[in-house]
GROMACS .gro file of C-alpha atoms in nm:
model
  402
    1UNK     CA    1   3.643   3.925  -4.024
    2UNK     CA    2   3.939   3.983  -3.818
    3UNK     CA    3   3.711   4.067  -3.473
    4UNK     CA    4   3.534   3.775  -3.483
    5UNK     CA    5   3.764   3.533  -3.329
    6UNK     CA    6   3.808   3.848  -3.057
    7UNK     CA    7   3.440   3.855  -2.987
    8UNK     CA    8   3.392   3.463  -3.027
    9UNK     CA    9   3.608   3.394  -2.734
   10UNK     CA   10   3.452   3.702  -2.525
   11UNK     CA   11   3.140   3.553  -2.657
   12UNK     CA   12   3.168   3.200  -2.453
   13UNK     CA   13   3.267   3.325  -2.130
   14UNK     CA   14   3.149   3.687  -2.055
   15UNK     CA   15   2.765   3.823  -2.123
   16UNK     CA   16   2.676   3.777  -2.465
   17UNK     CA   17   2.401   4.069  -2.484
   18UNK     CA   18   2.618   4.319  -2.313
   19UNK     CA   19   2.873   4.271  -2.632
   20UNK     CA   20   2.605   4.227  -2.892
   21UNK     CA   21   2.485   4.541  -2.728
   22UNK     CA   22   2.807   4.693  -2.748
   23UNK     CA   23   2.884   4.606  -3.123
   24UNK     CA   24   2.521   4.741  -3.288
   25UNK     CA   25   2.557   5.065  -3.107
   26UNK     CA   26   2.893   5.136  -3.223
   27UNK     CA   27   2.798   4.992  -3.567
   28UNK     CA   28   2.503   5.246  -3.581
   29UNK     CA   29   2.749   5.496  -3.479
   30UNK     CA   30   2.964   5.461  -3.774
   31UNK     CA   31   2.710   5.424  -4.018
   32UNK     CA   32   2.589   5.750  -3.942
   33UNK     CA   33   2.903   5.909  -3.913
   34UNK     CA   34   3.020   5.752  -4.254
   35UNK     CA   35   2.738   5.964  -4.405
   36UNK     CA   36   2.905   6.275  -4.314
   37UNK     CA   37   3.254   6.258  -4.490
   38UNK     CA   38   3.322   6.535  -4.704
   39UNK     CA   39   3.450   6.402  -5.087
   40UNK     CA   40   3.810   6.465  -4.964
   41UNK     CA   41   3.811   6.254  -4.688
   42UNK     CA   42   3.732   5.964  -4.925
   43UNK     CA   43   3.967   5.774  -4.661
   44UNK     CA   44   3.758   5.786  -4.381
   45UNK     CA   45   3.470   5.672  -4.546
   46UNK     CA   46   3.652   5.355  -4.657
   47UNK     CA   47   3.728   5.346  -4.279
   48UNK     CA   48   3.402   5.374  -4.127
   49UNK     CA   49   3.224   5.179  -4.381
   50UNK     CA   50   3.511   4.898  -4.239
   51UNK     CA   51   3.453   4.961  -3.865
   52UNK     CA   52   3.072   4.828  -3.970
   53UNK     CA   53   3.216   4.520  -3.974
   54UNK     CA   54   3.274   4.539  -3.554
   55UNK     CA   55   2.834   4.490  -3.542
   56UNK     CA   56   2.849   4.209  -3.756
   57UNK     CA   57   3.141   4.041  -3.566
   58UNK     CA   58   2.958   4.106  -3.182
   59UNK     CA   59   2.627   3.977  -3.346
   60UNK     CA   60   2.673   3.766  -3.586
   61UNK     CA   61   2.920   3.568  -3.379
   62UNK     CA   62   2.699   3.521  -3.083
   63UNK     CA   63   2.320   3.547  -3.148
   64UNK     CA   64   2.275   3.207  -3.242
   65UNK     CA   65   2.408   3.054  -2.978
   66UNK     CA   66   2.162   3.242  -2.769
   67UNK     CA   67   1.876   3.143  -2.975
   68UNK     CA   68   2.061   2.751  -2.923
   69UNK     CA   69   2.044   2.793  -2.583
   70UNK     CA   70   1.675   2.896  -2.577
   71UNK     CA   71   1.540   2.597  -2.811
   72UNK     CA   72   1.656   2.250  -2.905
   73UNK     CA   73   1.599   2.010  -3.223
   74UNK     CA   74   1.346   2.113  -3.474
   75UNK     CA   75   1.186   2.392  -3.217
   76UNK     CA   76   1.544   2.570  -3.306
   77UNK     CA   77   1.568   2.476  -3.633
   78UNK     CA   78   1.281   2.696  -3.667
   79UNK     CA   79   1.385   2.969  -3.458
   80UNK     CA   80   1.682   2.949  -3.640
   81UNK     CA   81   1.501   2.996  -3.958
   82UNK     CA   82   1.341   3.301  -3.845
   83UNK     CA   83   1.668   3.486  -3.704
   84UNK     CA   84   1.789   3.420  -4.075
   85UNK     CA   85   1.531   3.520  -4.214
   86UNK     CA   86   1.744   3.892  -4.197
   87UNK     CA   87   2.004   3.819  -4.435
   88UNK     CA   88   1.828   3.779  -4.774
   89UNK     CA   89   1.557   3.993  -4.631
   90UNK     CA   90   1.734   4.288  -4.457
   91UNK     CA   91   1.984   4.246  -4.763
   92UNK     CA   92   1.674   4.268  -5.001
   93UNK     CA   93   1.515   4.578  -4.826
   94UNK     CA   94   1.843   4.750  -4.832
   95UNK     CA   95   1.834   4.750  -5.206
   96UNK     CA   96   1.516   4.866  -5.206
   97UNK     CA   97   1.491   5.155  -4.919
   98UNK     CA   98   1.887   5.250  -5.062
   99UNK     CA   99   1.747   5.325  -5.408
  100UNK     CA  100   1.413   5.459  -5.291
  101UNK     CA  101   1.597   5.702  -5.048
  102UNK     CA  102   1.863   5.796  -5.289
  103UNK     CA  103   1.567   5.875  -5.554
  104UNK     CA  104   1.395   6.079  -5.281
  105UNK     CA  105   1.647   6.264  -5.177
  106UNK     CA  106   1.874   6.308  -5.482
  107UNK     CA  107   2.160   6.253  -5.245
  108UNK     CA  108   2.278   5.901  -5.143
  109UNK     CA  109   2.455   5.983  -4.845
  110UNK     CA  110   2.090   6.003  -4.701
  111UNK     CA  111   2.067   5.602  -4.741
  112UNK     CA  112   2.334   5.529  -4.504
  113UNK     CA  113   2.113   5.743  -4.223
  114UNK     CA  114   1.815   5.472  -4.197
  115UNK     CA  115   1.972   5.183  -4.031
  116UNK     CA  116   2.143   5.370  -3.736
  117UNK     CA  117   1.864   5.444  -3.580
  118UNK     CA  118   1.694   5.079  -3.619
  119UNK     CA  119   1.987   4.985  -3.497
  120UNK     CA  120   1.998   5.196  -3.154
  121UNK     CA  121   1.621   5.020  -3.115
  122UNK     CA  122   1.789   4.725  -3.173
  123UNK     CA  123   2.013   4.801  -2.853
  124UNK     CA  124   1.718   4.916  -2.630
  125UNK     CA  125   1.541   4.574  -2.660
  126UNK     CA  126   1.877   4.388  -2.609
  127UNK     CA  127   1.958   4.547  -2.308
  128UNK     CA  128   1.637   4.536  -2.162
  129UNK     CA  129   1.371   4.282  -2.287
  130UNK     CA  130   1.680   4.004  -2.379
  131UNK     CA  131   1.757   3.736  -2.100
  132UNK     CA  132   2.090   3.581  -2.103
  133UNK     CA  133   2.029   3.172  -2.084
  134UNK     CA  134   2.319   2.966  -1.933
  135UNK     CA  135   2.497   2.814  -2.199
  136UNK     CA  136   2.401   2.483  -2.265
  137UNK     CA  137   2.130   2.510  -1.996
  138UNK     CA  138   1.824   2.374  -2.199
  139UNK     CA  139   2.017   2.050  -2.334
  140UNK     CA  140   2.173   1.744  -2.183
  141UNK     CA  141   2.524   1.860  -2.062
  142UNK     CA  142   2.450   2.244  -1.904
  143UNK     CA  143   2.731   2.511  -1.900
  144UNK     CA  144   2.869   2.410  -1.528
  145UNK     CA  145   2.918   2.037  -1.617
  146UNK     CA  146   3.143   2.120  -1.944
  147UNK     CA  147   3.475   2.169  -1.812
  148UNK     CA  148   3.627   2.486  -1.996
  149UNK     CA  149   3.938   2.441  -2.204
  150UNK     CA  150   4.179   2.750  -2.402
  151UNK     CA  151   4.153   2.970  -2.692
  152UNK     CA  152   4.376   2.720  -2.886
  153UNK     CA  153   4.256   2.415  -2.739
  154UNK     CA  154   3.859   2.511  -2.857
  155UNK     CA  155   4.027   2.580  -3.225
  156UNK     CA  156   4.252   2.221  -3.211
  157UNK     CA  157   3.931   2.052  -3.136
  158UNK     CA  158   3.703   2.239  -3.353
  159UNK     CA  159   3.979   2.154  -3.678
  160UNK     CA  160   3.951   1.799  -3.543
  161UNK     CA  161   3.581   1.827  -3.636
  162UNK     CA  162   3.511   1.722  -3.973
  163UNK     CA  163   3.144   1.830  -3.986
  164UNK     CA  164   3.238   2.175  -3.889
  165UNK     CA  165   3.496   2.244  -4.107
  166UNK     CA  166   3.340   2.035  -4.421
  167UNK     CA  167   3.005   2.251  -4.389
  168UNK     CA  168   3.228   2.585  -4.304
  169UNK     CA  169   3.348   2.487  -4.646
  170UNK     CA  170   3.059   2.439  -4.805
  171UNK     CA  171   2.865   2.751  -4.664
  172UNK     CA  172   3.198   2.960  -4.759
  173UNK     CA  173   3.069   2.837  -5.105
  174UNK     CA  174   2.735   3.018  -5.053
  175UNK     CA  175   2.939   3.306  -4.914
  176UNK     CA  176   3.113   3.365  -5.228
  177UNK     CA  177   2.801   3.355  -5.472
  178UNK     CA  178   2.596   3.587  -5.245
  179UNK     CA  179   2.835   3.823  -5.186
  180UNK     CA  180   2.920   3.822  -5.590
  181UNK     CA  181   2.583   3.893  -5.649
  182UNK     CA  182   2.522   4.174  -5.396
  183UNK     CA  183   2.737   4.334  -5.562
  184UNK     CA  184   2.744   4.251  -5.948
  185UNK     CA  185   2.382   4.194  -6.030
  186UNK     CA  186   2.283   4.542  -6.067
  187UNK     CA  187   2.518   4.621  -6.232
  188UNK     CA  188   2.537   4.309  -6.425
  189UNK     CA  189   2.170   4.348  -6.519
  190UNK     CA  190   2.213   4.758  -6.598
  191UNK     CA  191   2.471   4.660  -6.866
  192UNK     CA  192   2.277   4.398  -7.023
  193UNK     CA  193   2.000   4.690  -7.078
  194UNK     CA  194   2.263   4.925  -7.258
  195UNK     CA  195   2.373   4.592  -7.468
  196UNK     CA  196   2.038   4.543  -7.615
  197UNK     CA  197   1.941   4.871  -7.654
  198UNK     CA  198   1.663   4.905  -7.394
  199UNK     CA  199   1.831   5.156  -7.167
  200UNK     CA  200   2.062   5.467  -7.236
  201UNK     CA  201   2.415   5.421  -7.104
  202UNK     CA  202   2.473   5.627  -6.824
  203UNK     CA  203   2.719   5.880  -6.823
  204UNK     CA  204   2.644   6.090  -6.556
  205UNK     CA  205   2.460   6.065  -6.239
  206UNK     CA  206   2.185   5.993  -6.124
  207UNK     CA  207   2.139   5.682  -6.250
  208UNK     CA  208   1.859   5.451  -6.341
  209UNK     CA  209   1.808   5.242  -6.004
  210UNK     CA  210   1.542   4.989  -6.105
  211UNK     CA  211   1.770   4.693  -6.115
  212UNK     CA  212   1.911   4.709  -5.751
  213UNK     CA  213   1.464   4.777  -5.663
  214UNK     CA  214   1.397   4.454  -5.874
  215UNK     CA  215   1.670   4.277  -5.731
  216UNK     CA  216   1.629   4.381  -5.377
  217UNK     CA  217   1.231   4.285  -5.433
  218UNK     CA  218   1.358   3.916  -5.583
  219UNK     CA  219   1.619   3.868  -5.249
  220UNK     CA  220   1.373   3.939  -5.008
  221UNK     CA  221   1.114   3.704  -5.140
  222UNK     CA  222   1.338   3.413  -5.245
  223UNK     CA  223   1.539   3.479  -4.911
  224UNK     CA  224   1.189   3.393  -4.703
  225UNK     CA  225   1.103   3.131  -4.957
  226UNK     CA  226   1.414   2.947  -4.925
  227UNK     CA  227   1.489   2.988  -4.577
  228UNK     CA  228   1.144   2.854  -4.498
  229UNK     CA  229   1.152   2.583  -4.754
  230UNK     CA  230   1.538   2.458  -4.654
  231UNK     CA  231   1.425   2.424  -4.304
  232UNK     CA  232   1.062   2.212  -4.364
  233UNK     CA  233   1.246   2.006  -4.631
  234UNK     CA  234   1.523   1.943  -4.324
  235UNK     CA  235   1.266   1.872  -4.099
  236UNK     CA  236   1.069   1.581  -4.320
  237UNK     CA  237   1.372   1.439  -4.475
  238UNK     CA  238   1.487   1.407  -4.075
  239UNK     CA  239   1.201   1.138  -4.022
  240UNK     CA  240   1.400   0.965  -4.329
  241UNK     CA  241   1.747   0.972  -4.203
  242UNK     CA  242   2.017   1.157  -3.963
  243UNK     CA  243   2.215   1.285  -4.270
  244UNK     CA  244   1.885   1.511  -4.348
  245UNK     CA  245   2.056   1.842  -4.290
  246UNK     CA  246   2.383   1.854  -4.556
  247UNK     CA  247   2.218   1.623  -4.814
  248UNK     CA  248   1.931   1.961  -4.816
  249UNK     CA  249   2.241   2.214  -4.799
  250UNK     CA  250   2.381   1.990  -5.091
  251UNK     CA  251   2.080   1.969  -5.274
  252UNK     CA  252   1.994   2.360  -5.256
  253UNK     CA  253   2.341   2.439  -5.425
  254UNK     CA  254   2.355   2.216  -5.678
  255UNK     CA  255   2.007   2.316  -5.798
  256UNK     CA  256   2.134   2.687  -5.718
  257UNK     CA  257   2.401   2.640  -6.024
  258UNK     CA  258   2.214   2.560  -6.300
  259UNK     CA  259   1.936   2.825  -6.289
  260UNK     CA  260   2.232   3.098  -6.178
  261UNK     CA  261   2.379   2.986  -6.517
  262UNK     CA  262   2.096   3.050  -6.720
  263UNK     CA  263   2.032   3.372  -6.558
  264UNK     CA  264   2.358   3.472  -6.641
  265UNK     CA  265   2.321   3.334  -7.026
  266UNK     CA  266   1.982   3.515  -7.103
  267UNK     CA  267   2.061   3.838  -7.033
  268UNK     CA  268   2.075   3.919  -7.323
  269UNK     CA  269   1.809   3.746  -7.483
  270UNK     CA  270   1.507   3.814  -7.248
  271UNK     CA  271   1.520   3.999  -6.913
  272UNK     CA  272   1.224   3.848  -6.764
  273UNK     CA  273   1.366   3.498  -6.784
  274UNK     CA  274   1.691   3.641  -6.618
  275UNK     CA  275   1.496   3.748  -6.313
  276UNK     CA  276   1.260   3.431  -6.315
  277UNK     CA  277   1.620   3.195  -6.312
  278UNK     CA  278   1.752   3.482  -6.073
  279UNK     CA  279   1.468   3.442  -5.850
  280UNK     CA  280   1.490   3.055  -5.851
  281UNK     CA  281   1.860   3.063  -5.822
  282UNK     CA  282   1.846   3.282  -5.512
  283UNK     CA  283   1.575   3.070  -5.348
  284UNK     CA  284   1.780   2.717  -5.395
  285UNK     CA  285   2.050   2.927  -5.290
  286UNK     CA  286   1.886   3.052  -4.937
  287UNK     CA  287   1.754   2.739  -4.835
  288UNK     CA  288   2.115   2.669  -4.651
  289UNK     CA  289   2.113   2.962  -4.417
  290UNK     CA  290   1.920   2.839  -4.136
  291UNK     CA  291   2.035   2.500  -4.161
  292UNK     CA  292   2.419   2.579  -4.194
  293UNK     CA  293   2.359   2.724  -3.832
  294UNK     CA  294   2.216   2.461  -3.656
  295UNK     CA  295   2.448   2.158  -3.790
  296UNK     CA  296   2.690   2.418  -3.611
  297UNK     CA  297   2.516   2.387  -3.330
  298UNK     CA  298   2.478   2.062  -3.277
  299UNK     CA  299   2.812   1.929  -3.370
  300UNK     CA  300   3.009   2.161  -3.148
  301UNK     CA  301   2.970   2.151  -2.750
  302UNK     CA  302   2.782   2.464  -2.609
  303UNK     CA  303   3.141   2.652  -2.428
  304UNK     CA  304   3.271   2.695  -2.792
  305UNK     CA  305   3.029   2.759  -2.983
  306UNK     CA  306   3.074   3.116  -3.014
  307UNK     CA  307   3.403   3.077  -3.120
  308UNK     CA  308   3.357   2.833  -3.378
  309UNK     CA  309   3.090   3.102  -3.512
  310UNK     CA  310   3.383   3.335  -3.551
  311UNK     CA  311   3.594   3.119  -3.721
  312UNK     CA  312   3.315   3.008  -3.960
  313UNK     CA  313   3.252   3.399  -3.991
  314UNK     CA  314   3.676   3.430  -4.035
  315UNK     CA  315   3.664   3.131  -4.356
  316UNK     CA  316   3.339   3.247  -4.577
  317UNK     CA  317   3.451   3.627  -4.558
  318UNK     CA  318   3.808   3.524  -4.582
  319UNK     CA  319   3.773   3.295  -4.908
  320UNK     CA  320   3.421   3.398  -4.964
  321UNK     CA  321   3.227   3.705  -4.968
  322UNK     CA  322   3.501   3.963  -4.861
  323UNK     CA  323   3.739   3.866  -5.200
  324UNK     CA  324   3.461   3.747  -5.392
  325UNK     CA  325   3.340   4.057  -5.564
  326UNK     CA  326   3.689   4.170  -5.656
  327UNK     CA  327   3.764   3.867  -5.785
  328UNK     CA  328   3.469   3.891  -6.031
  329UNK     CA  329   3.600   4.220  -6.143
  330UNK     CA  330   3.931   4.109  -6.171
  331UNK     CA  331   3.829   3.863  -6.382
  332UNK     CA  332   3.602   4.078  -6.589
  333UNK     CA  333   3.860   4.356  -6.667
  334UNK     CA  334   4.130   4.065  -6.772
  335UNK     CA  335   3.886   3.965  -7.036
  336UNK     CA  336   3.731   4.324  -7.120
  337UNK     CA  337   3.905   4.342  -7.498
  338UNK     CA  338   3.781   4.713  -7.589
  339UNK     CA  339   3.592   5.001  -7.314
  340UNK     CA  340   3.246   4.868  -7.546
  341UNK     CA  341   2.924   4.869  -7.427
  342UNK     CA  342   2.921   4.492  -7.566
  343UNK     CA  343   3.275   4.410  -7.378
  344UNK     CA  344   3.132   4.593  -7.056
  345UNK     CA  345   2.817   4.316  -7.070
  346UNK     CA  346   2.991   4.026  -7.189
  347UNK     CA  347   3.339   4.046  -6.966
  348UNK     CA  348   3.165   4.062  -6.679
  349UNK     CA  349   2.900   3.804  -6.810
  350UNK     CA  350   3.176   3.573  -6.890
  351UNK     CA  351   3.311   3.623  -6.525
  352UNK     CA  352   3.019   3.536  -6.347
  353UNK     CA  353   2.986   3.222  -6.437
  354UNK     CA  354   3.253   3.177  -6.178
  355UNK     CA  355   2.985   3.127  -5.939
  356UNK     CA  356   2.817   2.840  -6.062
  357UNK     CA  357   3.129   2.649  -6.072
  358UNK     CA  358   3.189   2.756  -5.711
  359UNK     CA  359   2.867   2.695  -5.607
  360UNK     CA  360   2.872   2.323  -5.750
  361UNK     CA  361   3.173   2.275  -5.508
  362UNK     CA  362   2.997   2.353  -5.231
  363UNK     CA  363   2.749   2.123  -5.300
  364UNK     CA  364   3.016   1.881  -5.280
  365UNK     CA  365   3.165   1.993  -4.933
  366UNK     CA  366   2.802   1.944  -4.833
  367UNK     CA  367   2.797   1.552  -4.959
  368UNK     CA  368   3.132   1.515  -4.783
  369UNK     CA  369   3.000   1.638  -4.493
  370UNK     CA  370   2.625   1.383  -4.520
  371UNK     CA  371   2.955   1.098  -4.459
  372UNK     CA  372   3.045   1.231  -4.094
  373UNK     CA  373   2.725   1.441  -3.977
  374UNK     CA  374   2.620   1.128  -3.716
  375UNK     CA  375   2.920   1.069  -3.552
  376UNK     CA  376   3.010   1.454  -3.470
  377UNK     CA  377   2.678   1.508  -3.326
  378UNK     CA  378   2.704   1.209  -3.090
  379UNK     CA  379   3.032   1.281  -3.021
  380UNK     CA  380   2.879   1.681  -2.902
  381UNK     CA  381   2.613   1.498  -2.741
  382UNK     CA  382   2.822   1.254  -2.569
  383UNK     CA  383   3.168   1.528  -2.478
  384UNK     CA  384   3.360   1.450  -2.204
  385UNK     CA  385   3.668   1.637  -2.122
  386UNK     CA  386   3.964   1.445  -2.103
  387UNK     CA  387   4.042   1.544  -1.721
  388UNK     CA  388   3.648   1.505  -1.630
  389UNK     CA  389   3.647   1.138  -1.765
  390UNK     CA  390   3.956   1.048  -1.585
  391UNK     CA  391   3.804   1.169  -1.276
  392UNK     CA  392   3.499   0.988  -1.369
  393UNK     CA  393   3.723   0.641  -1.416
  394UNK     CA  394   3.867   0.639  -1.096
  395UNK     CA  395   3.537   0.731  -0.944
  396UNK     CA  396   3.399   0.405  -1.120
  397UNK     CA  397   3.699   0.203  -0.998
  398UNK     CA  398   3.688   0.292  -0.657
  399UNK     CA  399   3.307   0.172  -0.633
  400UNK     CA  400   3.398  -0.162  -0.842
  401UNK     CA  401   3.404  -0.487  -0.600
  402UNK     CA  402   3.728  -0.649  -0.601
   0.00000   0.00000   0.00000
């Protein structure tokens, strides 16, 4: 969160594969290395499980601005949907290869020693089969007509863009449930298994993992279900009007909150319906991913659009996914009455409904944002800076007859 506006600027004027590059390796680095910490350097651990967050800042920041430089309208929309197609399913398959490696092994320290190696592949590729496009170079207005403006001048204008910051808003939103989620449904689900009786309580490890399997099997499918969907419903509802992309982000929230709700309210009362309304929840849910990206893209001029990356990176962990998980345990120990197994389930039952709330008002950021959507992505289309269009007056004047 707090390297992203670091690599955002590097981002839109050095090499952006060199620094991706850069990023992974050192994030594979200290993934391994955070597998190593002896129980009394508890720490360090915290401390390289942190430093993962340097990968995420080099690549999240700046891959999709490659990929916009590479493909415009609905060709990128699509690329775009396939570069997300990593969060709800890498997210997914860590659930499952974590809990399958942990069983395996008896020892989770071993699941934090898959990724670093994927990750140094990751690099190899990068460095060698990625080219580095020109920024801008496949649309109207190139990298080397854009005139180049500061650090604080790219955030001034990028505030003054009410597009950006409504749909920042509103994908902050889907920030928040997904990261409360990732963290609490397991859990969440475990509990609900002790309150009805189906499951033992655990007292001391290892643990019954099925619930992180079963939920890492529902993200990956509803992650490639709504990814895929969010995008072809974008693209039809397109032929239908310019607003196309926020009214879907809007719609796949609000139809997010209801089934999140009654997954969280059947728990108790039926576990398969709980993953069925799970599953549906998570699908509405993922249909903004893609989307989110490329209303980015297109209402923000190619020389900062790394950095408005970062700062969309900065808001959702900021006031999304980075405080949202403590904030549902926060909640759930200020309403835990007795250390019950029934206060256990229903605290943090009762606190999760915080997300549906939330992600009804980012549904709303999404409508607000349907009301500006056409006139930020001319204005992209259409940038001038001011100095260039001065120039570009007095060039007109001069050739005016008297």
């Amino acid at each position: 969160m707090f390297l992203a506006p670091v690599f955002g600027y590097l981002g839109d004027r050095y090499n952006r594969k060199v620094i991706m590059s850069v990023g992974i390796g050192f994030w594979s680095v200290v993934t391994l290395a955070s597998s190593y910490m002896p129980r009394e350097y508890f720490w360090l651990l915290l401390l390289t499980r942190g430093l993962v967050g340097v990968g995420e800042a080099s690549y999240s920041t700046i891959a999709p601005t490659i990929i916009a430089d590479l493909y415009v309208k609905e060709r990128r929309t699509q690329m775009l949907s396939v570069f997300y197609f990593a969060i709800p399913v890498g997210s997914g398959l860590g659930y499952i290869v974590g809990s399958k490696v942990d069983d395996m092994a008896g020892d989770w320290h071993w699941a934090l020693r898959v990724t670093p190696a994927l990750g140094l592949v990751a690099v190899v590729l990068l460095l060698f089969v990625v080219k580095e496009p020109k920024r801008g170079a496949i649309e109207a207005r190139p990298e080397h007509t854009l005139q180049r403006t500061s650090w604080l001048g790219d955030m001034k204008a990028l505030c003054r863009n009410p597009s950006f910051v409504l749909s920042t808003f509103g994908f902050t939103a889907v920030a928040f449930v997904t990261g409360s989620l990732a963290l609490w449904a397991p859990a969440f689900l475990f509990r609900a298994a002790v309150f009805t009786g189906e499951r033992p309580p655990c007292v001391k490890g290892p643990c019954d993992t099925s619930d992180s399997l079963y939920f890492g099997i529902i993200t990956v499918v509803s992650g490639i279900l709504g990814v895929a969907s969010g995008a072809e419903v974008s693209r039809r509802l397109r032929l239908r009007t310019p607003k196309a992309d926020p009214l879907v982000c809007a719609l796949g929230l609000l139809l997010s909150a209801p089934f999140l709700y009654l997954a969280i309210v059947f728990a108790q009362a039926s576990p398969t319906a709980t993953y069925v309304f799970i599953f549906l929840g998570e699908t509405f849910l993922s249909m903004n991913w893609a989307i989110v990206a490329d209303i980015l893209l297109y209402v923000v001029v190619p020389t900062r659009r790394a950095t408005a990356e970062a700062f969309q990176i900065v808001l959702s962990h900021l006031l999304g996914d980075a405080g949202s998980p403590y904030l549902i345990g926060l909640v759930s120990d200020s309403l835990k009455q007795t250390d019950s197994y029934l206060w256990q389930f229903r605290s943090l039952q009762l606190s999760l409904l915080t997300c549906t709330f939330v992600a009804v008002g980012g549904g709303a950021f999404f409508l607000a944002t349907a009301l500006f959507i056409e006139k930020d992505r001319q204005r992209a289309a259409n940038y001038t800076p001011s100095g260039e269009r001065l120039n570009l007056e007095l060039r007109l004047c001069a050739w005016a007859p008297d």
